[in-house]
Tab-separated table of C-alpha atoms and ligand atoms in Angstrom:
chain	number	residue	atom	x	y	z
A	24	MET	CA	-130.227	129.926	-161.859
A	25	ASP	CA	-131.580	128.056	-164.863
A	26	THR	CA	-133.957	125.274	-163.876
A	27	LEU	CA	-131.768	122.724	-165.648
A	28	ASP	CA	-128.682	123.720	-163.673
A	29	TYR	CA	-127.677	120.945	-161.344
A	30	ALA	CA	-124.791	120.493	-158.950
A	31	LYS	CA	-121.572	119.494	-160.699
A	32	THR	CA	-120.885	115.782	-160.212
A	33	PRO	CA	-117.981	113.546	-161.285
A	34	GLY	CA	-119.763	112.129	-164.367
A	35	ASP	CA	-121.477	113.811	-167.312
A	36	THR	CA	-125.116	114.407	-166.405
A	37	SER	CA	-125.806	116.918	-169.190
A	38	TRP	CA	-127.801	114.362	-171.239
A	39	PHE	CA	-129.291	112.699	-168.178
A	40	VAL	CA	-131.092	115.797	-166.890
A	41	ARG	CA	-132.538	116.446	-170.359
A	42	ASP	CA	-133.462	112.989	-171.612
A	43	ARG	CA	-135.691	112.277	-168.615
A	44	PHE	CA	-137.265	108.988	-169.623
A	45	GLY	CA	-135.728	105.518	-169.511
A	46	LEU	CA	-136.544	101.821	-169.417
A	47	PHE	CA	-135.536	99.550	-166.552
A	48	ILE	CA	-135.315	95.843	-167.391
A	49	HIS	CA	-135.222	93.155	-164.718
A	50	PHE	CA	-134.327	89.943	-166.491
A	51	GLY	CA	-132.804	86.859	-164.943
A	52	LEU	CA	-133.510	83.325	-163.756
A	53	TYR	CA	-136.321	84.723	-161.593
A	54	SER	CA	-138.371	85.133	-164.761
A	55	LEU	CA	-139.026	81.367	-164.544
A	56	PRO	CA	-140.585	81.078	-161.072
A	57	ALA	CA	-142.390	84.277	-162.122
A	58	ARG	CA	-142.885	85.215	-158.509
A	59	LYS	CA	-140.829	88.430	-158.228
A	60	GLU	CA	-137.057	88.968	-158.478
A	61	TRP	CA	-136.730	88.474	-154.726
A	62	VAL	CA	-138.316	84.992	-154.880
A	63	MET	CA	-135.118	83.288	-153.722
A	64	ARG	CA	-135.172	85.254	-150.492
A	65	LEU	CA	-138.923	85.622	-150.122
A	66	GLU	CA	-139.260	81.832	-150.120
A	67	ASN	CA	-135.802	81.081	-148.691
A	68	ILE	CA	-134.873	78.830	-151.577
A	69	HIS	CA	-131.524	77.089	-151.157
A	70	PRO	CA	-129.085	77.849	-154.023
A	71	ASP	CA	-128.960	74.108	-154.846
A	72	GLU	CA	-132.706	74.075	-155.336
A	73	TYR	CA	-132.720	77.393	-157.188
A	74	GLU	CA	-130.370	75.744	-159.667
A	75	LYS	CA	-133.443	74.229	-161.389
A	76	TYR	CA	-134.164	77.621	-162.895
A	77	PHE	CA	-130.617	77.757	-164.225
A	78	LYS	CA	-131.065	74.313	-165.774
A	79	HIS	CA	-134.299	75.355	-167.479
A	80	PHE	CA	-133.449	78.889	-168.517
A	81	ASN	CA	-134.087	79.160	-172.244
A	82	PRO	CA	-135.675	82.417	-173.401
A	83	ASP	CA	-136.283	81.144	-176.910
A	84	LEU	CA	-138.221	84.203	-178.083
A	85	TYR	CA	-135.621	86.689	-176.842
A	86	ASP	CA	-135.086	89.370	-179.473
A	87	PRO	CA	-133.594	92.543	-178.046
A	88	ASN	CA	-134.484	94.369	-181.267
A	89	LEU	CA	-138.137	94.062	-180.299
A	90	TRP	CA	-137.394	95.391	-176.793
A	91	ALA	CA	-135.358	98.272	-178.170
A	92	ASP	CA	-138.108	99.120	-180.682
A	93	LEU	CA	-140.721	99.272	-177.952
A	94	ALA	CA	-138.523	101.491	-175.784
A	95	TYR	CA	-137.602	103.747	-178.687
A	96	LYS	CA	-141.190	104.135	-179.811
A	97	ALA	CA	-142.289	104.843	-176.235
A	98	GLY	CA	-139.943	107.840	-176.327
A	99	MET	CA	-137.372	106.413	-173.939
A	100	LYS	CA	-133.839	107.723	-174.283
A	101	TYR	CA	-131.899	105.259	-172.157
A	102	TYR	CA	-132.280	101.873	-170.552
A	103	VAL	CA	-130.839	100.082	-167.543
A	104	ILE	CA	-130.500	96.288	-167.608
A	105	THR	CA	-129.871	94.033	-164.621
A	106	THR	CA	-126.589	92.519	-165.768
A	107	ARG	CA	-126.587	90.506	-162.545
A	108	HIS	CA	-129.259	90.736	-159.862
A	109	HIS	CA	-129.232	89.505	-156.252
A	110	GLU	CA	-129.654	85.867	-157.354
A	111	GLY	CA	-126.081	86.071	-158.751
A	112	PHE	CA	-126.783	85.053	-162.365
A	113	SER	CA	-124.849	86.919	-165.076
A	114	LEU	CA	-126.413	87.775	-168.426
A	115	TRP	CA	-123.068	87.839	-170.238
A	116	ASP	CA	-120.253	85.398	-170.871
A	117	THR	CA	-118.199	86.432	-167.848
A	118	LYS	CA	-114.868	84.738	-167.246
A	119	TYR	CA	-115.384	84.881	-163.496
A	120	SER	CA	-118.482	82.738	-163.007
A	121	GLU	CA	-120.048	79.580	-164.351
A	122	TYR	CA	-123.440	80.896	-163.366
A	123	LYS	CA	-124.155	82.708	-166.617
A	124	SER	CA	-126.461	82.630	-169.620
A	125	THR	CA	-123.962	80.835	-171.849
A	126	ASN	CA	-124.077	77.804	-169.541
A	127	THR	CA	-127.869	77.491	-169.565
A	128	PRO	CA	-129.847	75.612	-172.244
A	129	TYR	CA	-130.130	78.974	-173.998
A	130	GLY	CA	-126.365	78.837	-174.431
A	131	LYS	CA	-125.806	82.406	-175.601
A	132	ASP	CA	-124.707	85.762	-174.287
A	133	LEU	CA	-127.787	87.940	-173.714
A	134	LEU	CA	-126.043	91.222	-173.057
A	135	HIS	CA	-124.020	92.012	-176.187
A	136	PRO	CA	-127.004	91.720	-178.547
A	137	MET	CA	-129.040	93.872	-176.173
A	138	VAL	CA	-126.424	96.605	-176.019
A	139	ASP	CA	-126.146	96.574	-179.829
A	140	ALA	CA	-129.917	96.666	-180.339
A	141	PHE	CA	-130.552	99.611	-178.029
A	142	ARG	CA	-127.489	101.494	-179.157
A	143	SER	CA	-128.472	101.161	-182.815
A	144	ARG	CA	-131.720	102.956	-181.943
A	145	GLY	CA	-129.872	105.753	-180.187
A	146	LEU	CA	-130.699	104.788	-176.607
A	147	LYS	CA	-128.011	105.228	-173.987
A	148	THR	CA	-126.748	102.162	-172.134
A	149	GLY	CA	-127.131	101.594	-168.399
A	150	PHE	CA	-125.857	98.616	-166.412
A	151	TYR	CA	-127.495	97.660	-163.136
A	152	TYR	CA	-125.104	95.677	-160.960
A	153	SER	CA	-126.113	94.078	-157.673
A	154	LEU	CA	-123.845	94.277	-154.664
A	155	LEU	CA	-125.779	91.381	-153.190
A	156	ASP	CA	-125.120	87.858	-154.440
A	157	TRP	CA	-127.019	84.873	-153.095
A	158	TYR	CA	-125.143	82.382	-155.220
A	159	HIS	CA	-121.466	83.232	-154.744
A	160	PRO	CA	-119.804	80.820	-152.266
A	161	ASP	CA	-117.752	83.580	-150.631
A	162	TYR	CA	-120.580	85.985	-150.008
A	163	ILE	CA	-121.080	86.240	-146.248
A	164	ILE	CA	-124.583	85.158	-145.281
A	165	ASP	CA	-126.468	88.120	-143.856
A	166	TYR	CA	-130.087	88.788	-143.013
A	167	PHE	CA	-131.068	89.243	-146.657
A	168	HIS	CA	-129.484	85.961	-147.700
A	169	PRO	CA	-131.852	83.048	-148.476
A	170	LEU	CA	-129.835	80.749	-146.183
A	171	CYS	CA	-130.295	82.957	-143.142
A	172	ASP	CA	-133.133	80.774	-141.858
A	173	LEU	CA	-130.918	77.710	-141.377
A	174	PRO	CA	-129.894	76.872	-137.792
A	175	LYS	CA	-127.542	79.459	-136.383
A	176	GLU	CA	-124.619	77.024	-135.919
A	177	GLU	CA	-124.815	75.952	-139.561
A	178	VAL	CA	-124.869	79.526	-140.790
A	179	LEU	CA	-121.922	80.500	-138.611
A	180	ALA	CA	-119.963	77.454	-139.747
A	181	MET	CA	-120.646	78.345	-143.401
A	182	ASN	CA	-119.698	81.954	-142.839
A	183	ALA	CA	-116.413	80.909	-141.212
A	184	LYS	CA	-115.427	79.385	-144.569
A	185	ARG	CA	-116.580	82.341	-146.646
A	186	CYS	CA	-114.384	85.280	-147.557
A	187	GLN	CA	-116.101	88.542	-148.422
A	188	ALA	CA	-112.803	90.015	-149.704
A	189	LYS	CA	-112.694	87.318	-152.397
A	190	TYR	CA	-116.268	88.114	-153.351
A	191	ASN	CA	-115.410	91.805	-153.572
A	192	LYS	CA	-112.521	90.982	-155.886
A	193	PHE	CA	-114.972	88.977	-158.023
A	194	MET	CA	-117.194	92.059	-158.295
A	195	ARG	CA	-114.243	94.175	-159.407
A	196	ASP	CA	-113.289	91.566	-162.018
A	197	GLN	CA	-116.815	91.434	-163.390
A	198	LEU	CA	-117.069	95.202	-163.423
A	199	THR	CA	-113.828	95.429	-165.359
A	200	GLU	CA	-115.465	93.243	-167.993
A	201	LEU	CA	-118.602	95.359	-168.024
A	202	CYS	CA	-116.505	98.514	-168.336
A	203	THR	CA	-114.218	97.296	-171.087
A	204	GLU	CA	-116.138	94.884	-173.312
A	205	PHE	CA	-119.328	96.766	-174.161
A	206	GLY	CA	-118.203	100.195	-175.374
A	207	LYS	CA	-119.436	103.368	-173.705
A	208	ILE	CA	-121.609	102.747	-170.674
A	209	ASP	CA	-123.655	105.804	-169.850
A	210	VAL	CA	-125.087	104.703	-166.503
A	211	PHE	CA	-123.877	102.411	-163.736
A	212	TRP	CA	-126.649	101.522	-161.364
A	213	PHE	CA	-125.372	99.892	-158.166
A	214	ASP	CA	-127.808	98.261	-155.762
A	215	PHE	CA	-127.355	98.585	-152.615
A	216	GLU	CA	-125.995	98.833	-149.055
A	217	TYR	CA	-128.220	97.775	-146.167
A	218	GLY	CA	-126.064	97.893	-143.091
A	219	ILE	CA	-128.860	98.679	-140.702
A	220	SER	CA	-128.529	96.578	-137.550
A	221	TYR	CA	-131.166	94.531	-135.771
A	222	GLU	CA	-131.394	97.133	-133.007
A	223	ASP	CA	-131.938	99.991	-135.460
A	224	HIS	CA	-134.055	98.081	-137.909
A	225	ASN	CA	-137.035	99.706	-139.510
A	226	SER	CA	-140.325	98.331	-140.782
A	227	ILE	CA	-138.823	97.471	-144.172
A	228	VAL	CA	-136.030	95.335	-142.765
A	229	GLU	CA	-138.136	93.981	-139.876
A	230	PRO	CA	-139.550	90.877	-141.608
A	231	TYR	CA	-136.073	89.921	-142.814
A	232	VAL	CA	-134.210	90.263	-139.539
A	233	LYS	CA	-136.720	88.891	-137.111
A	234	ASN	CA	-135.697	85.226	-137.466
A	235	CYS	CA	-131.968	85.895	-137.543
A	236	PRO	CA	-131.258	88.839	-135.234
A	237	TYR	CA	-127.644	87.695	-134.844
A	238	LEU	CA	-126.911	88.445	-138.514
A	239	THR	CA	-125.922	91.841	-139.848
A	240	GLY	CA	-126.450	93.630	-143.124
A	241	LYS	CA	-123.669	95.111	-145.237
A	242	TRP	CA	-122.448	98.680	-145.601
A	243	ALA	CA	-120.551	100.117	-148.566
A	244	LYS	CA	-117.254	99.455	-146.788
A	245	ASP	CA	-118.116	95.738	-146.535
A	246	PHE	CA	-118.399	95.679	-150.328
A	247	GLU	CA	-115.304	97.914	-150.729
A	248	CYS	CA	-117.456	100.259	-152.786
A	249	LYS	CA	-114.814	102.973	-153.000
A	250	GLU	CA	-112.677	100.566	-155.067
A	251	LEU	CA	-115.655	99.688	-157.265
A	252	ILE	CA	-116.344	103.316	-158.007
A	253	ASP	CA	-112.677	104.115	-158.682
A	254	LEU	CA	-112.549	101.241	-161.106
A	255	VAL	CA	-115.659	102.331	-162.989
A	256	ARG	CA	-114.444	105.942	-163.166
A	257	LYS	CA	-111.061	104.810	-164.453
A	258	TYR	CA	-112.589	103.052	-167.460
A	259	GLN	CA	-115.750	105.093	-167.920
A	260	PRO	CA	-115.030	108.614	-166.646
A	261	ASP	CA	-118.236	110.158	-168.014
A	262	THR	CA	-120.657	107.520	-166.836
A	263	VAL	CA	-123.314	108.555	-164.337
A	264	ILE	CA	-123.526	106.521	-161.150
A	265	ASP	CA	-126.504	106.201	-158.839
A	266	LYS	CA	-126.384	106.797	-155.103
A	267	ARG	CA	-127.488	103.752	-153.195
A	268	PHE	CA	-124.695	103.770	-150.654
A	269	ASN	CA	-122.429	106.225	-148.865
A	270	ILE	CA	-118.654	106.228	-149.058
A	271	TYR	CA	-116.737	107.882	-146.229
A	272	ASP	CA	-113.186	109.186	-146.098
A	273	ASP	CA	-110.846	108.457	-143.173
A	274	THR	CA	-112.242	111.369	-141.192
A	275	GLY	CA	-115.802	110.075	-141.500
A	276	LYS	CA	-116.853	112.646	-144.088
A	277	VAL	CA	-119.046	111.467	-146.968
A	278	ILE	CA	-117.185	111.379	-150.283
A	279	ASP	CA	-119.319	112.607	-153.175
A	280	TYR	CA	-118.870	109.834	-155.676
A	281	SER	CA	-122.334	109.688	-157.238
A	282	ASP	CA	-124.126	111.604	-159.973
A	283	PHE	CA	-127.753	111.044	-159.165
A	284	ILE	CA	-130.062	109.896	-156.426
A	285	ALA	CA	-131.987	106.729	-157.273
A	286	MET	CA	-135.280	106.294	-155.505
A	287	GLU	CA	-138.218	104.079	-156.160
A	288	GLN	CA	-141.970	104.013	-156.492
A	289	THR	CA	-142.948	107.332	-154.902
A	290	ILE	CA	-142.646	110.814	-156.358
A	291	LEU	CA	-140.733	113.414	-154.369
A	292	GLU	CA	-142.533	116.498	-153.095
A	293	GLU	CA	-139.495	118.604	-153.881
A	294	ALA	CA	-136.329	118.226	-155.914
A	295	PRO	CA	-133.404	117.243	-153.668
A	296	ARG	CA	-130.687	119.854	-153.130
A	297	ASN	CA	-127.208	119.772	-151.658
A	298	GLU	CA	-126.027	121.919	-148.745
A	299	LYS	CA	-125.159	124.721	-151.186
A	300	GLY	CA	-128.778	124.736	-152.349
A	301	GLU	CA	-127.959	123.318	-155.798
A	302	ARG	CA	-130.279	120.764	-157.376
A	303	ILE	CA	-129.026	117.179	-157.388
A	304	PRO	CA	-129.999	115.040	-160.403
A	305	TRP	CA	-132.462	112.346	-159.391
A	306	GLU	CA	-134.379	109.475	-160.838
A	307	ILE	CA	-137.347	107.430	-159.722
A	308	CYS	CA	-137.872	103.909	-160.916
A	309	MET	CA	-141.353	102.444	-160.905
A	310	THR	CA	-143.039	99.228	-161.827
A	311	PHE	CA	-146.348	98.657	-163.592
A	312	SER	CA	-147.435	96.651	-160.593
A	313	GLY	CA	-145.513	95.472	-157.509
A	314	TYR	CA	-142.022	93.992	-157.766
A	315	TYR	CA	-139.602	94.324	-160.689
A	316	GLY	CA	-139.110	90.780	-161.983
A	317	TYR	CA	-141.824	89.043	-164.019
A	318	ASP	CA	-144.699	88.219	-161.698
A	319	ARG	CA	-147.327	86.157	-163.514
A	320	ASP	CA	-150.042	86.364	-160.871
A	321	GLU	CA	-149.779	90.078	-160.191
A	322	ILE	CA	-152.982	91.585	-161.522
A	323	LYS	CA	-153.000	95.080	-160.043
A	324	TRP	CA	-151.634	96.935	-163.047
A	325	LYS	CA	-151.493	100.680	-163.457
A	326	THR	CA	-153.279	102.313	-166.356
A	327	THR	CA	-151.461	104.179	-169.102
A	328	LYS	CA	-152.798	107.397	-167.642
A	329	GLN	CA	-151.328	106.617	-164.217
A	330	VAL	CA	-147.939	105.907	-165.745
A	331	LEU	CA	-148.048	109.114	-167.788
A	332	ASN	CA	-149.075	111.028	-164.673
A	333	SER	CA	-145.928	109.761	-162.966
A	334	LEU	CA	-143.707	110.717	-165.882
A	335	ILE	CA	-145.139	114.228	-166.011
A	336	LYS	CA	-145.132	114.809	-162.254
A	337	ILE	CA	-141.535	113.639	-161.952
A	338	VAL	CA	-140.320	115.884	-164.783
A	339	ALA	CA	-142.329	118.742	-163.234
A	340	LYS	CA	-140.048	118.406	-160.196
A	341	GLY	CA	-136.889	118.120	-162.273
A	342	GLY	CA	-136.411	114.353	-162.050
A	343	ASN	CA	-136.046	111.334	-164.362
A	344	PHE	CA	-138.453	108.460	-164.738
A	345	LEU	CA	-137.197	104.900	-165.169
A	346	LEU	CA	-140.116	102.619	-166.002
A	347	ASN	CA	-139.583	98.931	-165.351
A	348	VAL	CA	-140.450	95.865	-167.388
A	349	GLY	CA	-139.859	92.283	-166.216
A	350	PRO	CA	-139.647	90.056	-169.327
A	351	THR	CA	-141.061	86.521	-169.243
A	352	GLY	CA	-139.089	83.272	-169.221
A	353	ARG	CA	-139.452	83.185	-173.013
A	354	GLY	CA	-137.718	86.534	-173.242
A	355	GLU	CA	-140.727	88.626	-174.153
A	356	PHE	CA	-142.214	91.694	-172.548
A	357	ASP	CA	-145.483	90.967	-170.779
A	358	GLU	CA	-148.381	91.793	-173.126
A	359	ARG	CA	-149.740	94.352	-170.651
A	360	ALA	CA	-146.389	96.145	-170.658
A	361	VAL	CA	-146.342	96.122	-174.451
A	362	ARG	CA	-149.787	97.691	-174.646
A	363	ILE	CA	-148.954	100.462	-172.168
A	364	LEU	CA	-145.587	101.182	-173.787
A	365	LYS	CA	-147.324	101.586	-177.140
A	366	GLU	CA	-149.900	103.924	-175.639
A	367	ILE	CA	-147.172	105.964	-173.964
A	368	GLY	CA	-145.485	106.129	-177.370
A	369	GLU	CA	-148.661	107.482	-178.920
A	370	TRP	CA	-148.743	110.245	-176.287
A	371	MET	CA	-145.016	110.961	-176.579
A	372	LYS	CA	-145.236	111.239	-180.359
A	373	TYR	CA	-147.352	114.367	-179.930
A	374	ASN	CA	-146.220	115.679	-176.565
A	375	ASN	CA	-142.549	114.824	-176.010
A	376	GLN	CA	-141.616	118.519	-176.178
A	377	SER	CA	-143.029	118.862	-172.666
A	378	ILE	CA	-140.656	116.140	-171.386
A	379	TYR	CA	-137.257	116.377	-173.101
A	380	GLY	CA	-135.135	119.289	-171.956
A	381	CYS	CA	-137.743	120.190	-169.358
A	382	GLY	CA	-137.788	120.479	-165.609
A	383	GLU	CA	-139.373	122.547	-162.870
A	384	PRO	CA	-140.960	125.875	-163.794
A	385	PRO	CA	-139.184	128.992	-162.497
A	386	LYS	CA	-140.024	130.167	-158.982
A	387	GLY	CA	-143.339	131.992	-158.771
A	388	ILE	CA	-145.016	130.041	-161.577
A	389	GLU	CA	-147.447	127.579	-160.086
A	390	ALA	CA	-149.791	124.918	-161.350
A	391	CYS	CA	-153.470	125.066	-160.410
A	392	GLU	CA	-155.621	122.105	-159.454
A	393	GLY	CA	-155.670	119.189	-161.868
A	394	THR	CA	-152.621	120.367	-163.816
A	395	ALA	CA	-148.856	119.872	-163.724
A	396	LEU	CA	-146.301	122.271	-165.204
A	397	THR	CA	-142.990	121.546	-166.852
A	398	TYR	CA	-140.679	124.180	-168.284
A	399	ASN	CA	-138.031	124.258	-170.980
A	400	PRO	CA	-135.512	126.968	-170.006
A	401	GLU	CA	-133.708	126.865	-173.345
A	402	LYS	CA	-136.924	127.638	-175.242
A	403	ASN	CA	-138.531	129.637	-172.417
A	404	ARG	CA	-141.714	127.628	-172.823
A	405	LEU	CA	-144.101	126.386	-170.212
A	406	TYR	CA	-146.126	123.201	-170.590
A	407	VAL	CA	-149.493	122.907	-168.892
A	408	HIS	CA	-150.543	119.264	-168.562
A	409	LEU	CA	-154.274	118.843	-168.136
A	410	LEU	CA	-154.148	115.800	-165.874
A	411	ASP	CA	-157.819	116.186	-164.911
A	412	TYR	CA	-159.476	117.690	-167.925
A	413	PRO	CA	-161.233	120.901	-166.812
A	414	GLU	CA	-165.005	120.755	-166.920
A	415	LEU	CA	-165.509	124.459	-167.524
A	416	GLY	CA	-163.234	124.849	-170.529
A	417	CYS	CA	-160.594	126.820	-168.611
A	418	ALA	CA	-157.180	125.828	-167.303
A	419	PHE	CA	-155.484	128.206	-164.872
A	420	VAL	CA	-151.825	129.016	-164.244
A	421	LYS	CA	-150.494	131.248	-161.505
A	422	GLY	CA	-147.596	133.673	-161.935
A	423	ILE	CA	-147.513	134.366	-165.697
A	424	THR	CA	-149.798	137.392	-165.915
A	425	GLY	CA	-148.597	139.665	-168.745
A	426	LYS	CA	-145.953	137.145	-169.790
A	427	VAL	CA	-147.785	135.048	-172.357
A	428	GLU	CA	-146.772	135.601	-175.961
A	429	TYR	CA	-148.727	132.728	-177.523
A	430	ALA	CA	-150.266	129.411	-176.494
A	431	GLN	CA	-151.307	126.284	-178.333
A	432	PHE	CA	-152.111	122.639	-177.799
A	433	LEU	CA	-149.088	120.483	-178.486
A	434	HIS	CA	-150.941	117.649	-180.175
A	435	ASP	CA	-152.469	119.672	-183.037
A	436	LYS	CA	-150.933	123.150	-182.705
A	437	SER	CA	-154.381	124.692	-182.307
A	438	GLU	CA	-154.349	128.017	-180.523
A	439	THR	CA	-155.490	128.071	-176.901
A	440	ARG	CA	-156.425	131.703	-176.317
A	441	ILE	CA	-155.935	133.229	-172.930
A	442	ASN	CA	-158.662	134.788	-170.846
A	443	TYR	CA	-161.491	133.942	-173.226
A	444	MET	CA	-164.595	132.515	-171.642
A	445	PRO	CA	-166.217	129.772	-173.687
A	446	GLY	CA	-168.778	131.228	-176.049
A	447	GLN	CA	-167.693	134.840	-175.447
A	448	VAL	CA	-166.061	137.253	-177.857
A	449	GLY	CA	-163.190	139.330	-176.614
A	450	GLU	CA	-160.816	139.012	-173.718
A	451	VAL	CA	-162.158	138.789	-170.177
A	452	PRO	CA	-159.650	140.082	-167.656
A	453	SER	CA	-159.370	137.611	-164.823
A	454	SER	CA	-160.743	138.920	-161.527
A	455	ASN	CA	-157.690	137.344	-159.909
A	456	LYS	CA	-154.672	139.235	-161.311
A	457	GLU	CA	-152.339	136.391	-160.404
A	458	LEU	CA	-154.101	133.904	-162.643
A	459	VAL	CA	-154.088	133.517	-166.387
A	460	PHE	CA	-156.645	131.175	-167.815
A	461	PHE	CA	-156.421	129.264	-171.037
A	462	ASN	CA	-159.509	128.620	-173.043
A	463	VAL	CA	-159.773	124.928	-173.996
A	464	PRO	CA	-162.620	123.050	-175.690
A	465	ILE	CA	-165.363	121.733	-173.418
A	466	GLN	CA	-164.961	118.368	-175.076
A	467	LYS	CA	-161.647	116.776	-174.203
A	468	PRO	CA	-159.446	116.305	-177.292
A	469	ASN	CA	-158.664	112.707	-178.113
A	470	VAL	CA	-155.351	112.704	-176.218
A	471	GLU	CA	-154.783	110.900	-172.898
A	472	ILE	CA	-153.400	114.044	-171.244
A	473	PRO	CA	-153.645	117.197	-173.395
A	474	VAL	CA	-150.787	119.681	-173.057
A	475	ILE	CA	-150.829	123.440	-173.618
A	476	GLU	CA	-147.541	124.880	-174.840
A	477	VAL	CA	-147.100	128.444	-173.598
A	478	PHE	CA	-144.523	130.678	-175.301
A	479	LEU	CA	-143.406	133.113	-172.634
A	480	LYS	CA	-142.230	136.639	-173.448
A	481	SER	CA	-138.476	136.953	-173.073
B	446	LIG	C1	-134.299	97.180	-154.673
B	446	LIG	C2	-134.544	95.715	-154.874
B	446	LIG	C3	-134.423	95.265	-156.253
B	446	LIG	C4	-134.707	96.206	-157.350
B	446	LIG	C5	-134.349	97.620	-157.014
B	446	LIG	C6	-134.889	98.628	-157.991
B	446	LIG	O1	-133.020	97.453	-154.371
B	446	LIG	O2	-133.715	94.933	-154.081
B	446	LIG	O3	-135.065	94.056	-156.447
B	446	LIG	O4	-133.879	95.812	-158.370
B	446	LIG	O5	-134.702	97.982	-155.761
B	446	LIG	O6	-134.950	99.890	-157.460
């Protein structure tokens, strides 16, 4: 089985498993408090009070062409924008809510220009859509809702007047707009079910449920997710949909509706497989720091090298990397994000061949310490990423003895001979028959992570 063969899913994942690198954008009213996209819940802000951000939302420097340029130059092939996050604010001129960008001081639709800008640069379009909504008056208050800390009687009285079915209809109406008014949508990114009960709660849910143990979460059936998916598939049959909830049929069996698994922040040890042993497409989203929305006071930022390490290690396991940016209230990318995106672009300019169209190396080929391997099955080429530049001028790979036709650095196409010790003439057979070593200069080339391209014999 080719290492880019994945289980067949309802949508078209052929581009998704090759393009590998995308941009996540979390943009909404939460850019103004600048204290994470969960600020409304983290600080239990009443929707009436949160309204101040709506009244002051005016991203005057918003220019999606600049965003799209940065993403394009960073080598990203798709992007996913939060069309509406948990706070309930819509970035487009939806007919079904007043809580939208056109009704803020900014006064304009943010989404259409964004879609046009990214599309004109060849990036594929992804829409994130939140199942949660902390603004909608029919959304049943649960343990993630910012009002959950009010006295129990008040919450129950409010819930008695709310109608989740109406809210679900609202979601379907909005999704119909998103499916029909923006051309081809390549990704739908739904977020998320959280039905876990107080009794079964885990450490993640713990802080949220402890003051309101009488409240529940919501499962996919509470959001009528099956209907949402059917609707999206009807209008956008090829789109790829993430898996952040389970849909069951009447017999309790899981229905396979999704195209890829969407995880966050940590890299998987192994590519996920289905019960038939086939690879399932997967993606990991990550932030530069902590949360996803603009967070002014967050200072623990990753370095460019750390971000590149993640990209490479994820592709080496056959996954996609979705790197997040949280634009500021003025509609700009944080300057730290801009710098790192540019540096990633510099690396991608010379090394993107080790990312696009690549995945796990075939069985039996293994990376040695300090390196990560990706493999392009269509070209039969292996890419050795020197994550920790070797001190002794040698980089080792296991499992390709007798199979190397030619090897070179990607960044300058300079030959990297095999089995040559630095300073020696002639080939030195490795004492360990399983290992091939590549001779690299003692001084690290001026590339963040140098990559050796190995042409394997067919
Ligand atoms: C979680 C969070 C959300 C974020 C998402 C990204 O579901 O609720 O804030 O958008 O993860 O993976």
